[in-house]
Amino acid sequence: MLANELTDLLQIDYPIIQAPMAGGISTTKLVSSVSNHGGLGMIGAGYLNPPQTREQIREVRQSTGNNFGVNLFVPTSFQRSDEKVRLANDLLGPIHDLLEIEKNEISSPTNESLVESFNAQVAVVIEEKVPTCSFTFGIPSIEIIDTLKKHNIIVIGTATTVKEAMEIEKAGMDMVVVQGSEAGGHRGTFINGYHESLVGLMSLIPQVVDNVKIPVIAAGGIMDGRGLMASLCLGAKGVQMGTAFLTCVESGAHEMHKDAILHSTEDQTVLTRAFSGKWARGIKNKFIADLQEHETSFPDFPIQNSLTKDIRKAASVQNNPEFMSLWSGQSLRLAKKQTVETLMKKMIDEAAKIMNNF
Amino acid sequence: MLANELTDLLQIDYPIIQAPMAGGISTTKLVSSVSNHGGLGMIGAGYLNPPQTREQIREVRQSTGNNFGVNLFVPTSFQRSDEKVRLANDLLGPIHDLLEIEKNEISSPTNESLVESFNAQVAVVIEEKVPTCSFTFGIPSIEIIDTLKKHNIIVIGTATTVKEAMEIEKAGMDMVVVQGSEAGGHRGTFINGYHESLVGLMSLIPQVVDNVKIPVIAAGGIMDGRGLMASLCLGAKGVQMGTAFLTCVESGAHEMHKDAILHSTEDQTVLTRAFSGKWARGIKNKFIADLQEHETSFPDFPIQNSLTKDIRKAASVQNNPEFMSLWSGQSLRLAKKQTVETLMKKMIDEAAKIMNNF
């Protein structure tokens, strides 16, 4: 009943994709559980190096016979400003002291190293014959897209506006994830500006659907069968869910991160650049509040991300959620601690119930 | 098939409410057309005085035998800061010159005059036996709510967060409109702060539905049968649409305002306080862009609103959209110039088609 062209193309039972959450959240257990229960599990490989990417792909393959995918961050060229780095370090200093982090030199990535690593990851995806590969923060080269497609890998882009979705279709990608303003974690925006790309799904889905022919996958605030059915009504062919899977038993998110989501409300998230240099939605904590007035002056991604790495690591070890990146979408009151199996089963049952009621 | 407890209570055919757009948009023609075609037409009386409110109620009653409603602005107490007024006048001066507006003294309302006018409007609503009365910017006194209900008038509140919706229910109101971040025009926020109350409908509807028992009406970016069905899937009992009715032939919006919406895209609206002193979503034009860096320093509503009145009036007379308040939700690409009859018919047909497809 929920089968459509998207489930056909991805060879999955239900049009439900687990959002590729980088930074240890999308564990092999989470990814394979989603695939084993009829959805599409996704490895969030944005912060993995090529060997780590290959390793997790092989682990997932051993844990599921079903299709799954890998998500890569398209390198966005950045400028290193020594002045911005100095200012950021001045602001982060007191937090280092508070968390008793030892001073150590941080090696920031370069534009060249990012591109090199990305190309090597793409090679791994091809060599390992991963069924699906999605991209965030931009569109890879036509060459890469064509090569992936030639190897029968389904290629998915991420858009936050109609314009971005149209470019993704034009580049030859097979599907597009549209990320509403409700979404947690990083904004995938790559053409439009930050403010103008904050479009709610009720507006974004139908406007994208009317302007592209490829299947549209809705992402942002979708947590249950209601969100799935609403997205389908608006013209999407499937949904991608992050927060709903993040609080699952199988996810690798820190327990304090899960707890923060389970005990917060829809009015407690904010958008911030303070953790990584790119705008992302998370629960407001002391780290965000302390740095809020400097939002526009932080260095670009991924420089700021490397500058805050020690802080996030120490906060994790010390179980201190005030300095973790507590990424979350806006539907916090709907989050539950449950297994992937329960989440998937409840979604399908609820969707069926809604359909029967009409 | 679309009948439910909301259509029963409001005695309408379809769960579609025309958003009460103040400032001349909700003409008698628009309001009565919506009611005549099975929805609930709403008079936007926020900027009308009590006699004008009575006059339009009587006009609407002559144009439709069906139910309709009136929306009132709950007075929010404000502080007059002479310094803020001086700064605002300094910033607006060059625009006065540009539009060749003659200097004249503006009489700002007082807190007392607002309350007096509001109470008189409530009396008019009761005297004229208006079937439905909705409120924006807050919750009227329990006394007013009780009196309206005693006169069999359905009372509707406006919320932008779960907390606000729960307060509306607690105050005894019959229904609640939940305004997503997609919505055009003024934010109805009255408890939460501006940033934290920008929640997309995909997140807002189900979280409110889970926390109140009164019927929930979804507002923000809904333009067609897809949005209607999506809202119902999320648990709302009906929808309230502004922009979709604003571009209708029957609406009193300036032709340049309609044209701006019909020719803009989802990434062209912004939130601004520059027109009225309260945050509202509209298409970015020269007025907003010029004043953008001063957003937080304008006087409160309704002082800023009275300071910009001459500018909006002159822009209207001169057909200059760069200085009009071009309120719009985020679904601009879905806007059409059509009659209310066509809009309603297409919505119902599309909703039926979606239901049949499941």
XYZ file of C-alpha atoms in Angstrom:
716
model
C 0.000 0.000 0.000
C 2.947 2.344 0.588
C 4.886 0.974 -2.383
C 5.635 3.473 -5.128
C 8.335 4.416 -7.629
C 10.683 5.357 -4.789
C 10.434 2.006 -3.016
C 10.830 0.335 -6.430
C 13.994 2.270 -7.254
C 15.546 1.829 -3.804
C 14.253 -1.748 -3.507
C 12.851 -1.236 -0.035
C 9.465 -2.145 1.506
C 8.503 1.238 2.935
C 9.335 4.775 1.735
C 11.220 5.535 4.944
C 14.869 6.569 4.902
C 16.995 6.982 8.002
C 18.769 10.334 7.789
C 22.549 9.878 7.572
C 23.649 11.412 10.871
C 27.399 11.914 10.967
C 29.608 11.853 14.041
C 28.928 8.371 15.389
C 25.127 8.473 15.476
C 24.469 6.288 12.429
C 26.051 3.170 13.926
C 26.130 -0.041 11.956
C 23.452 -1.334 14.307
C 21.150 1.602 13.502
C 21.747 1.482 9.754
C 21.294 -2.262 9.442
C 18.231 -2.316 11.721
C 16.482 0.236 9.531
C 17.298 -1.754 6.395
C 16.318 -5.026 8.063
C 12.908 -3.584 8.964
C 12.012 -2.433 5.485
C 13.446 1.087 5.351
C 16.709 2.417 3.952
C 19.531 2.674 6.478
C 22.137 5.331 5.685
C 25.741 5.582 6.831
C 26.581 9.194 7.690
C 30.115 9.238 6.321
C 30.560 13.026 6.322
C 33.262 12.931 8.998
C 34.735 9.503 8.145
C 37.964 9.090 6.192
C 37.992 6.703 3.213
C 39.230 3.606 5.142
C 36.648 4.196 7.905
C 33.970 4.592 5.240
C 34.959 1.259 3.685
C 35.033 -0.414 7.092
C 31.509 0.652 8.031
C 30.121 -0.290 4.618
C 31.509 -3.805 5.097
C 30.126 -4.004 8.642
C 26.668 -2.954 7.489
C 26.777 -5.459 4.643
C 27.481 -8.226 7.160
C 24.492 -7.095 9.268
C 21.883 -6.832 6.536
C 21.167 -8.413 3.222
C 18.945 -5.486 2.286
C 19.778 -2.265 0.517
C 21.384 0.623 2.361
C 23.193 3.831 1.505
C 26.080 6.139 2.264
C 25.954 9.921 2.611
C 28.923 12.107 1.698
C 29.579 15.796 2.321
C 30.378 17.580 -0.942
C 33.476 19.698 -0.226
C 32.632 23.380 -0.171
C 35.623 25.582 -0.753
C 36.383 27.802 2.222
C 38.693 30.668 3.046
C 40.919 30.548 6.059
C 40.898 33.856 7.935
C 43.553 34.005 10.649
C 41.672 36.842 12.303
C 38.465 34.821 12.525
C 40.373 31.838 13.899
C 42.007 34.060 16.514
C 38.620 35.500 17.562
C 37.084 32.042 17.735
C 39.950 30.757 19.847
C 39.566 33.728 22.195
C 35.876 32.898 22.607
C 36.469 29.165 23.030
C 39.335 29.648 25.507
C 37.192 30.034 28.633
C 35.241 26.904 27.650
C 38.499 24.972 27.285
C 39.431 26.131 30.788
C 36.025 25.244 32.194
C 36.198 21.723 30.771
C 39.908 21.470 31.673
C 40.955 20.687 28.128
C 44.708 20.670 27.525
C 45.917 23.100 24.931
C 46.933 21.285 21.759
C 47.551 22.390 18.216
C 44.666 21.660 15.904
C 45.418 20.781 12.334
C 42.718 22.258 10.160
C 41.847 20.590 6.868
C 42.700 22.332 3.601
C 40.531 22.640 0.524
C 42.809 20.178 -1.262
C 42.693 17.582 1.516
C 38.880 17.745 1.591
C 38.550 17.169 -2.145
C 41.072 14.348 -2.067
C 39.281 12.582 0.772
C 35.901 13.069 -0.911
C 37.110 11.581 -4.192
C 38.564 8.620 -2.334
C 35.246 8.110 -0.524
C 33.402 8.109 -3.854
C 35.850 5.453 -5.091
C 35.133 3.356 -1.991
C 31.366 3.621 -2.579
C 31.859 2.356 -6.140
C 34.318 -0.386 -5.209
C 32.066 -1.617 -2.415
C 29.022 -1.504 -4.716
C 26.914 0.488 -2.236
C 23.336 0.542 -3.618
C 22.603 4.205 -2.804
C 24.723 7.316 -2.338
C 23.359 10.645 -1.142
C 25.102 14.012 -0.983
C 24.796 17.034 1.290
C 26.128 20.627 0.963
C 26.119 20.667 -2.814
C 26.206 18.815 -6.099
C 29.182 16.639 -6.977
C 30.701 16.930 -10.466
C 28.702 15.583 -13.389
C 31.575 13.122 -13.854
C 31.090 11.654 -10.369
C 27.307 11.490 -10.800
C 27.649 9.741 -14.160
C 30.214 7.256 -12.855
C 28.019 6.349 -9.867
C 24.993 5.903 -12.118
C 27.003 3.788 -14.558
C 27.690 1.486 -11.603
C 23.941 1.284 -10.913
C 24.224 3.321 -7.750
C 21.157 5.459 -7.002
C 22.289 9.068 -6.525
C 20.359 11.383 -4.185
C 20.837 15.121 -3.667
C 19.787 17.383 -0.779
C 17.952 20.678 -1.371
C 16.441 23.359 0.836
C 14.746 25.392 -1.911
C 13.065 24.800 -5.260
C 16.046 26.319 -7.053
C 18.435 23.859 -5.399
C 16.137 20.917 -6.198
C 15.963 21.973 -9.847
C 19.770 22.119 -10.059
C 19.992 18.646 -8.532
C 17.618 17.289 -11.172
C 19.503 19.116 -13.927
C 22.769 17.509 -12.777
C 21.196 14.112 -13.434
C 20.666 12.918 -9.872
C 17.938 10.296 -9.381
C 16.086 11.720 -6.377
C 16.081 14.753 -4.132
C 15.719 15.073 -0.371
C 14.003 18.377 0.463
C 14.993 19.612 3.881
C 12.375 21.781 5.561
C 13.143 24.458 8.141
C 11.935 21.968 10.779
C 14.961 19.724 10.247
C 17.622 19.103 12.892
C 21.356 19.149 12.285
C 23.095 20.865 9.405
C 21.234 22.857 6.777
C 22.053 21.409 3.364
C 21.742 24.824 1.696
C 24.205 25.413 -1.133
C 22.779 28.062 -3.489
C 20.402 30.188 -1.489
C 21.305 32.253 1.553
C 20.691 31.026 5.088
C 17.568 33.013 5.922
C 15.784 32.558 2.600
C 16.292 28.797 2.660
C 14.350 28.295 5.892
C 11.141 27.083 4.264
C 8.662 24.884 6.150
C 7.780 21.510 4.607
C 4.111 22.454 4.151
C 5.352 25.046 1.657
C 8.503 23.367 0.388
C 7.245 19.915 -0.648
C 4.448 20.910 -3.057
C 6.502 23.702 -4.624
C 9.407 21.341 -5.319
C 7.071 18.575 -6.529
C 5.535 20.985 -9.050
C 8.975 21.859 -10.434
C 10.926 18.602 -10.719
C 10.122 15.187 -12.196
C 12.445 13.085 -9.997
C 11.028 11.589 -6.771
C 10.992 13.962 -3.802
C 11.873 12.777 -0.287
C 10.668 14.972 2.587
C 12.891 15.672 5.593
C 12.296 17.789 8.692
C 10.187 17.164 11.769
C 8.715 13.892 10.486
C 8.465 11.424 13.371
C 5.531 9.067 12.800
C 2.826 7.794 10.474
C 1.123 11.181 10.510
C 4.205 12.916 9.097
C 4.683 10.159 6.541
C 1.092 10.417 5.280
C 1.178 14.225 5.292
C 4.346 14.173 3.179
C 2.763 11.762 0.698
C -0.342 13.992 0.481
C 1.909 16.954 -0.350
C 3.423 14.984 -3.230
C 6.583 13.499 -1.716
C 7.314 9.841 -2.503
C 8.968 9.144 0.831
C 10.413 10.597 4.019
C 13.849 10.863 5.587
C 13.881 10.974 9.394
C 16.756 11.950 11.657
C 15.592 12.813 15.173
C 13.079 9.932 15.233
C 15.939 7.447 14.644
C 18.439 9.352 16.816
C 16.575 8.519 20.036
C 16.225 4.862 19.039
C 18.010 2.280 21.168
C 20.252 1.331 18.228
C 21.568 4.853 17.557
C 25.031 5.829 18.695
C 23.984 9.266 19.952
C 25.254 10.089 23.444
C 22.695 9.164 26.117
C 22.665 12.796 27.284
C 21.824 13.848 23.727
C 18.926 11.371 23.589
C 17.741 12.494 27.030
C 17.878 16.160 26.047
C 15.601 15.486 23.066
C 13.241 13.297 25.082
C 12.818 16.044 27.683
C 12.613 19.161 25.500
C 9.842 20.925 23.636
C 9.267 22.313 20.147
C 10.305 25.842 21.180
C 13.765 24.900 22.462
C 15.831 24.484 19.309
C 17.825 27.222 17.607
C 19.958 27.549 14.518
C 23.637 28.064 15.200
C 26.996 28.186 13.412
C 28.937 27.974 16.677
C 29.730 24.253 16.515
C 30.839 23.791 12.931
C 30.791 27.022 10.950
C 27.698 25.882 9.039
C 24.162 26.605 10.215
C 22.565 23.691 12.046
C 19.517 23.210 14.298
C 19.964 21.909 17.812
C 18.687 22.279 21.359
C 19.858 25.545 22.873
C 22.437 24.929 25.588
C 25.110 26.964 27.363
C 27.596 26.649 24.478
C 25.137 28.146 21.981
C 23.839 30.787 24.386
C 27.337 31.953 25.365
C 28.428 32.364 21.745
C 25.136 33.597 20.283
C 26.154 37.194 19.699
C 29.147 36.105 17.625
C 27.227 33.842 15.227
C 28.271 35.710 12.099
C 31.953 36.026 12.953
C 32.991 32.368 13.289
C 35.334 30.833 10.704
C 33.845 28.807 7.851
C 33.059 25.114 7.972
C 35.058 22.943 8.530
C 37.527 25.213 10.349
C 35.147 26.082 13.195
C 34.254 22.395 13.387
C 37.881 21.464 14.023
C 38.264 24.306 16.561
C 35.356 22.960 18.652
C 36.265 19.264 18.333
C 38.059 19.087 21.694
C 35.147 20.756 23.446
C 32.594 18.343 22.011
C 34.823 15.408 22.876
C 35.399 16.552 26.466
C 31.680 17.291 26.945
C 30.932 13.764 25.778
C 33.457 12.150 28.137
C 32.288 14.341 31.022
C 28.572 13.711 30.280
C 28.012 17.438 30.041
C 25.188 18.238 27.563
C 25.747 21.986 27.927
C 28.715 21.758 25.548
C 27.592 18.960 23.185
C 26.014 19.608 19.793
C 22.469 18.488 20.650
C 21.180 18.377 17.069
C 17.426 17.971 16.836
C 14.508 18.825 14.595
C 11.476 20.766 15.841
C 9.284 17.770 16.768
C 10.928 16.997 20.104
C 7.671 16.233 21.916
C 7.118 13.324 19.501
C 10.478 11.670 20.215
C 10.464 8.284 21.911
C 13.064 5.891 23.212
C 12.203 2.754 21.290
C 13.703 0.164 18.988
C 13.875 0.719 15.250
C 11.511 -2.219 14.866
C 8.881 -0.572 17.074
C 9.252 2.805 15.363
C 8.877 1.260 11.892
C 5.957 -0.943 12.880
C 4.074 1.896 14.577
C 4.605 4.165 11.558
C 3.245 1.630 9.105
C 0.262 0.817 11.337
C -0.525 4.498 11.859
C -0.245 5.236 8.130
C -2.637 2.371 7.376
C -5.076 3.660 9.967
C -5.029 7.154 8.481
C -5.645 5.756 4.996
C -8.533 3.656 6.228
C -10.119 6.663 7.883
C -10.459 8.499 4.589
C -16.259 13.090 3.326
C -14.530 16.188 4.737
C -17.191 16.725 7.389
C -15.969 16.463 10.978
C -16.502 17.992 14.416
C -15.087 21.307 13.168
C -17.506 21.629 10.260
C -20.308 20.594 12.640
C -19.411 23.250 15.207
C -18.915 26.007 12.633
C -21.855 24.790 10.513
C -19.910 24.889 7.271
C -19.575 22.355 4.430
C -15.783 22.170 4.226
C -13.107 22.615 6.921
C -11.662 25.641 5.136
C -11.415 29.017 6.846
C -10.380 32.211 5.105
C -7.703 33.891 7.214
C -8.911 37.244 8.541
C -6.584 39.636 6.717
C -6.804 43.130 8.119
C -6.199 46.367 6.263
C -8.788 46.125 3.508
C -7.952 42.663 2.146
C -10.910 40.784 3.653
C -13.543 42.680 1.715
C -17.194 41.865 2.138
C -17.033 40.260 -1.298
C -14.200 37.962 -0.248
C -15.716 37.025 3.107
C -19.188 36.343 1.729
C -17.862 34.423 -1.286
C -15.929 32.051 0.975
C -19.010 31.490 3.141
C -21.242 31.110 0.094
C -18.969 28.391 -1.288
C -18.936 26.227 1.817
C -16.019 27.656 3.813
C -15.916 30.154 6.665
C -15.326 33.756 5.575
C -13.662 35.934 8.205
C -13.720 39.712 8.584
C -10.274 40.984 9.561
C -11.368 43.688 11.974
C -7.979 44.252 13.617
C -7.664 47.774 12.239
C -11.374 48.654 12.136
C -13.040 50.837 14.737
C -16.279 49.603 16.347
C -18.684 51.356 13.918
C -16.697 50.095 10.909
C -16.747 46.612 12.406
C -20.529 46.758 12.735
C -20.903 48.090 9.217
C -18.923 45.276 7.631
C -20.712 42.628 9.683
C -24.032 43.954 8.379
C -22.731 44.062 4.800
C -21.504 40.476 4.994
C -24.804 39.359 6.461
C -26.588 40.884 3.476
C -24.281 39.005 1.104
C -24.486 35.542 2.614
C -26.960 33.509 4.562
C -24.163 31.237 5.742
C -21.993 31.430 8.808
C -18.988 33.745 8.923
C -16.679 35.207 11.545
C -14.843 38.266 12.809
C -11.234 38.432 13.961
C -10.114 40.897 16.614
C -6.633 41.912 17.769
C -6.275 41.423 21.525
C -4.665 44.645 22.829
C -1.092 44.038 23.934
C 0.159 46.650 26.329
C 3.076 48.604 24.915
C 5.578 51.147 26.140
C 6.090 54.392 24.306
C 9.772 55.240 23.997
C 10.356 58.753 22.680
C 13.886 57.782 21.727
C 12.702 54.846 19.622
C 10.079 57.028 17.954
C 12.735 59.655 17.163
C 15.050 57.006 15.671
C 12.205 55.508 13.624
C 11.218 58.939 12.315
C 14.841 59.626 11.357
C 14.918 56.374 9.394
C 11.524 56.927 7.773
C 12.274 60.553 6.844
C 14.127 59.815 3.593
C 11.280 57.513 2.518
C 8.767 60.298 3.207
C 10.880 62.551 0.997
C 11.181 59.940 -1.733
C 7.421 59.407 -1.837
C 6.822 63.174 -1.433
C 4.661 62.705 1.636
C 3.717 65.910 3.439
C 4.823 66.115 7.026
C 1.871 65.731 9.394
C 1.542 64.928 13.044
C 0.614 61.339 13.735
C -1.594 60.579 16.685
C -0.474 57.300 18.189
C -2.981 55.154 20.043
C -2.675 54.718 23.793
C -3.032 51.524 25.788
C -6.349 52.808 27.128
C -7.753 53.689 23.696
C -6.867 50.224 22.389
C -8.616 48.433 25.228
C -11.656 50.670 24.927
C -11.942 50.067 21.188
C -11.439 46.315 21.651
C -14.170 46.069 24.276
C -16.523 48.023 22.034
C -15.725 45.648 19.134
C -16.534 42.654 21.330
C -19.864 44.315 22.194
C -20.588 44.780 18.479
C -19.834 41.109 17.780
C -22.323 40.117 20.485
C -24.977 42.629 19.459
C -24.727 41.607 15.814
C -24.838 37.909 16.759
C -21.762 37.019 14.713
C -21.506 33.204 14.675
C -17.720 33.004 15.169
C -15.101 35.252 16.728
C -11.361 34.604 16.531
C -8.562 36.411 18.336
C -4.949 37.169 17.490
C -2.026 38.406 19.630
C -3.279 36.912 22.874
C -6.134 35.623 24.961
C -9.010 37.921 25.898
C -10.224 37.947 29.494
C -12.106 34.909 30.776
C -15.068 37.257 31.189
C -15.115 38.112 27.483
C -14.696 34.470 26.467
C -17.537 33.394 28.770
C -19.835 36.156 27.561
C -19.233 35.275 23.914
C -19.834 31.598 24.591
C -22.999 32.387 26.532
C -24.224 34.097 23.356
C -23.462 30.908 21.376
C -20.560 32.495 19.591
C -17.755 30.064 18.727
C -14.488 31.450 20.123
C -11.184 30.700 18.370
C -7.669 31.487 19.576
C -4.379 31.755 17.653
C -1.218 29.978 18.811
C 2.301 29.564 17.451
C 3.554 27.008 20.012
C 2.150 24.128 22.042
C 2.370 26.223 25.206
C 0.226 28.959 23.656
C -2.325 26.409 22.386
C -2.591 24.857 25.842
C -3.243 28.275 27.394
C -5.955 28.937 24.817
C -7.656 25.669 25.711
C -7.300 26.394 29.422
C -8.999 29.764 28.943
C -12.050 27.952 27.619
C -11.789 28.796 23.928
C -13.522 26.391 21.532
C -10.813 25.916 18.895
C -7.262 26.922 18.181
C -5.593 28.080 14.972
C -1.942 26.962 14.973
C 0.182 29.270 12.885
C 3.267 27.613 11.406
C 6.459 29.449 10.524
C 5.320 29.267 6.877
C 2.497 31.754 7.504
C 2.324 35.201 5.931
C 1.448 38.407 7.756
C 1.707 38.950 11.489
C 2.987 36.283 13.867
C 0.321 35.628 16.500
C 2.938 34.838 19.152
C 2.016 36.023 22.648
C 3.904 33.896 25.193
C 7.022 32.580 23.493
C 9.796 34.688 22.024
C 9.997 35.466 18.325
C 12.717 32.994 17.313
C 11.483 30.037 19.351
C 7.954 30.368 17.994
C 8.974 29.836 14.370
C 7.903 26.204 14.168
C 7.008 24.574 10.839
C 3.543 23.010 10.521
C 4.958 19.491 10.003
C 6.226 19.769 13.583
C 3.646 22.095 15.095
C 0.367 20.390 14.181
C 0.975 16.906 15.667
C 2.608 18.291 18.805
C -0.363 20.589 19.470
C -2.870 17.856 18.605
C -1.245 15.566 21.174
C -1.566 18.202 23.885
C -5.034 19.742 23.512
C -8.525 18.291 23.141
C -10.119 21.210 21.266
C -10.114 21.098 17.439
C -6.898 22.347 15.825
C -6.951 24.478 12.676
C -3.702 24.593 10.665
C -2.450 27.862 9.150
C 0.688 28.608 7.144
C 1.585 27.855 3.541
C -1.596 25.858 2.831
C -2.817 26.648 -0.674
C -4.614 23.650 -2.132
C -6.074 20.174 -1.591
C -2.624 18.787 -0.876
C -2.108 21.111 2.074
C -5.616 20.443 3.328
C -5.132 16.668 3.262
C -1.650 16.908 4.783
C -3.028 18.981 7.661
C -5.801 16.462 8.271
C -3.237 13.607 8.267
C -1.243 15.478 10.919
C -4.337 15.648 13.106
C -5.767 19.091 12.346
C -9.527 19.304 11.822
C -9.337 22.096 9.288
C -7.182 24.741 7.631
C -7.048 28.523 7.597
C -5.631 30.070 4.418
C -4.480 33.636 3.874
C -2.251 33.982 0.811
C -4.402 31.574 -1.246
C -7.421 33.857 -0.740
C -5.400 37.083 -0.962
C -4.705 36.601 -4.679
C -8.344 35.748 -5.399
C -10.314 38.103 -7.609
C -12.628 38.961 -4.691
C -9.888 40.066 -2.301
C -9.246 43.735 -1.650
C -5.457 43.421 -1.759
C -3.728 45.990 -3.960
C -3.167 44.656 -7.482
C 0.583 45.234 -7.062
C 0.466 43.103 -3.909
C -1.310 40.293 -5.780
C 1.145 40.595 -8.671
C 4.143 40.484 -6.337
C 2.927 37.202 -4.856
C 2.066 35.737 -8.252
C 5.570 36.484 -9.534
C 7.705 35.572 -6.522
C 9.209 32.352 -5.203
C 9.400 30.508 -1.891
C 12.791 32.029 -1.017
C 11.705 35.673 -1.292
C 9.834 36.312 1.943
C 11.379 37.588 5.168
C 10.208 38.350 8.673
C 10.218 42.011 9.565
C 9.080 44.415 12.302
C 9.636 47.454 10.111
C 6.023 47.981 9.063
C 4.132 47.561 12.326
C 6.426 46.872 15.268
C 5.314 43.228 15.375
C 7.059 40.473 13.413
C 5.317 39.603 10.161
C 6.234 37.681 7.001
C 6.189 39.402 3.642
C 7.988 39.645 0.338
C 11.289 41.454 0.736
C 11.162 44.860 -0.925
C 13.135 48.107 -0.707
C 11.388 49.240 2.479
C 12.362 46.071 4.346
C 15.863 45.935 2.892
C 16.605 49.573 3.723
C 15.531 49.175 7.347
C 16.781 45.643 7.924
C 19.698 46.477 10.190
C 17.411 48.378 12.568
C 14.851 45.559 13.066
C 15.283 45.361 16.827
C 15.179 49.106 17.494
C 11.737 50.044 16.137
C 8.981 51.110 18.549
C 6.424 48.521 19.650
C 3.220 47.713 17.829
C 1.041 49.672 17.203
C 3.297 52.745 17.392
C 5.530 51.715 14.491
C 2.373 50.835 12.563
C 1.057 54.369 12.918
C 4.468 55.828 12.006
C 4.501 53.930 8.675
C 0.847 54.474 7.813
C 1.495 57.445 5.507
C 4.185 55.519 3.660
C 1.962 52.514 3.042
C -0.865 54.787 1.940
C 1.326 56.766 -0.475
C 2.867 53.561 -1.863
C -0.636 52.283 -2.531
C -1.776 55.447 -4.290
C 1.463 55.611 -6.298
C 1.332 51.878 -7.201
C 4.776 51.426 -5.715
C 5.184 47.889 -4.285
C 8.647 48.705 -2.914
C 7.046 50.493 0.038
C 3.881 48.416 0.559
C 3.596 45.664 3.163
C 3.537 42.688 0.763
C 2.451 40.086 3.328
C 2.702 36.528 2.062
C 3.272 32.998 3.285
C 6.054 30.796 1.936
C 4.038 29.015 -0.789
C 4.190 31.800 -3.353
C 4.724 29.490 -6.335
C 1.324 27.910 -5.606
C -0.587 31.212 -5.693
C -3.102 31.728 -8.487
C -5.353 34.519 -9.652
C -8.744 32.839 -9.547
C -12.200 33.208 -8.075
C -13.025 31.931 -4.614
C -15.404 29.478 -6.262
C -12.617 27.994 -8.402
C -10.181 27.802 -5.488
C -12.728 26.034 -3.275
C -13.853 23.646 -5.989
C -10.293 22.697 -6.968
C -9.359 22.103 -3.327
C -12.289 19.781 -2.704
C -11.678 17.897 -5.958
C -7.972 17.519 -5.216
C -8.645 16.347 -1.665
C -11.082 13.737 -2.982
C -8.524 12.558 -5.525
C -5.844 12.159 -2.854
C -8.230 10.167 -0.662
C -9.188 7.920 -3.544
C -5.540 7.234 -4.301
C -4.961 5.696 -0.880
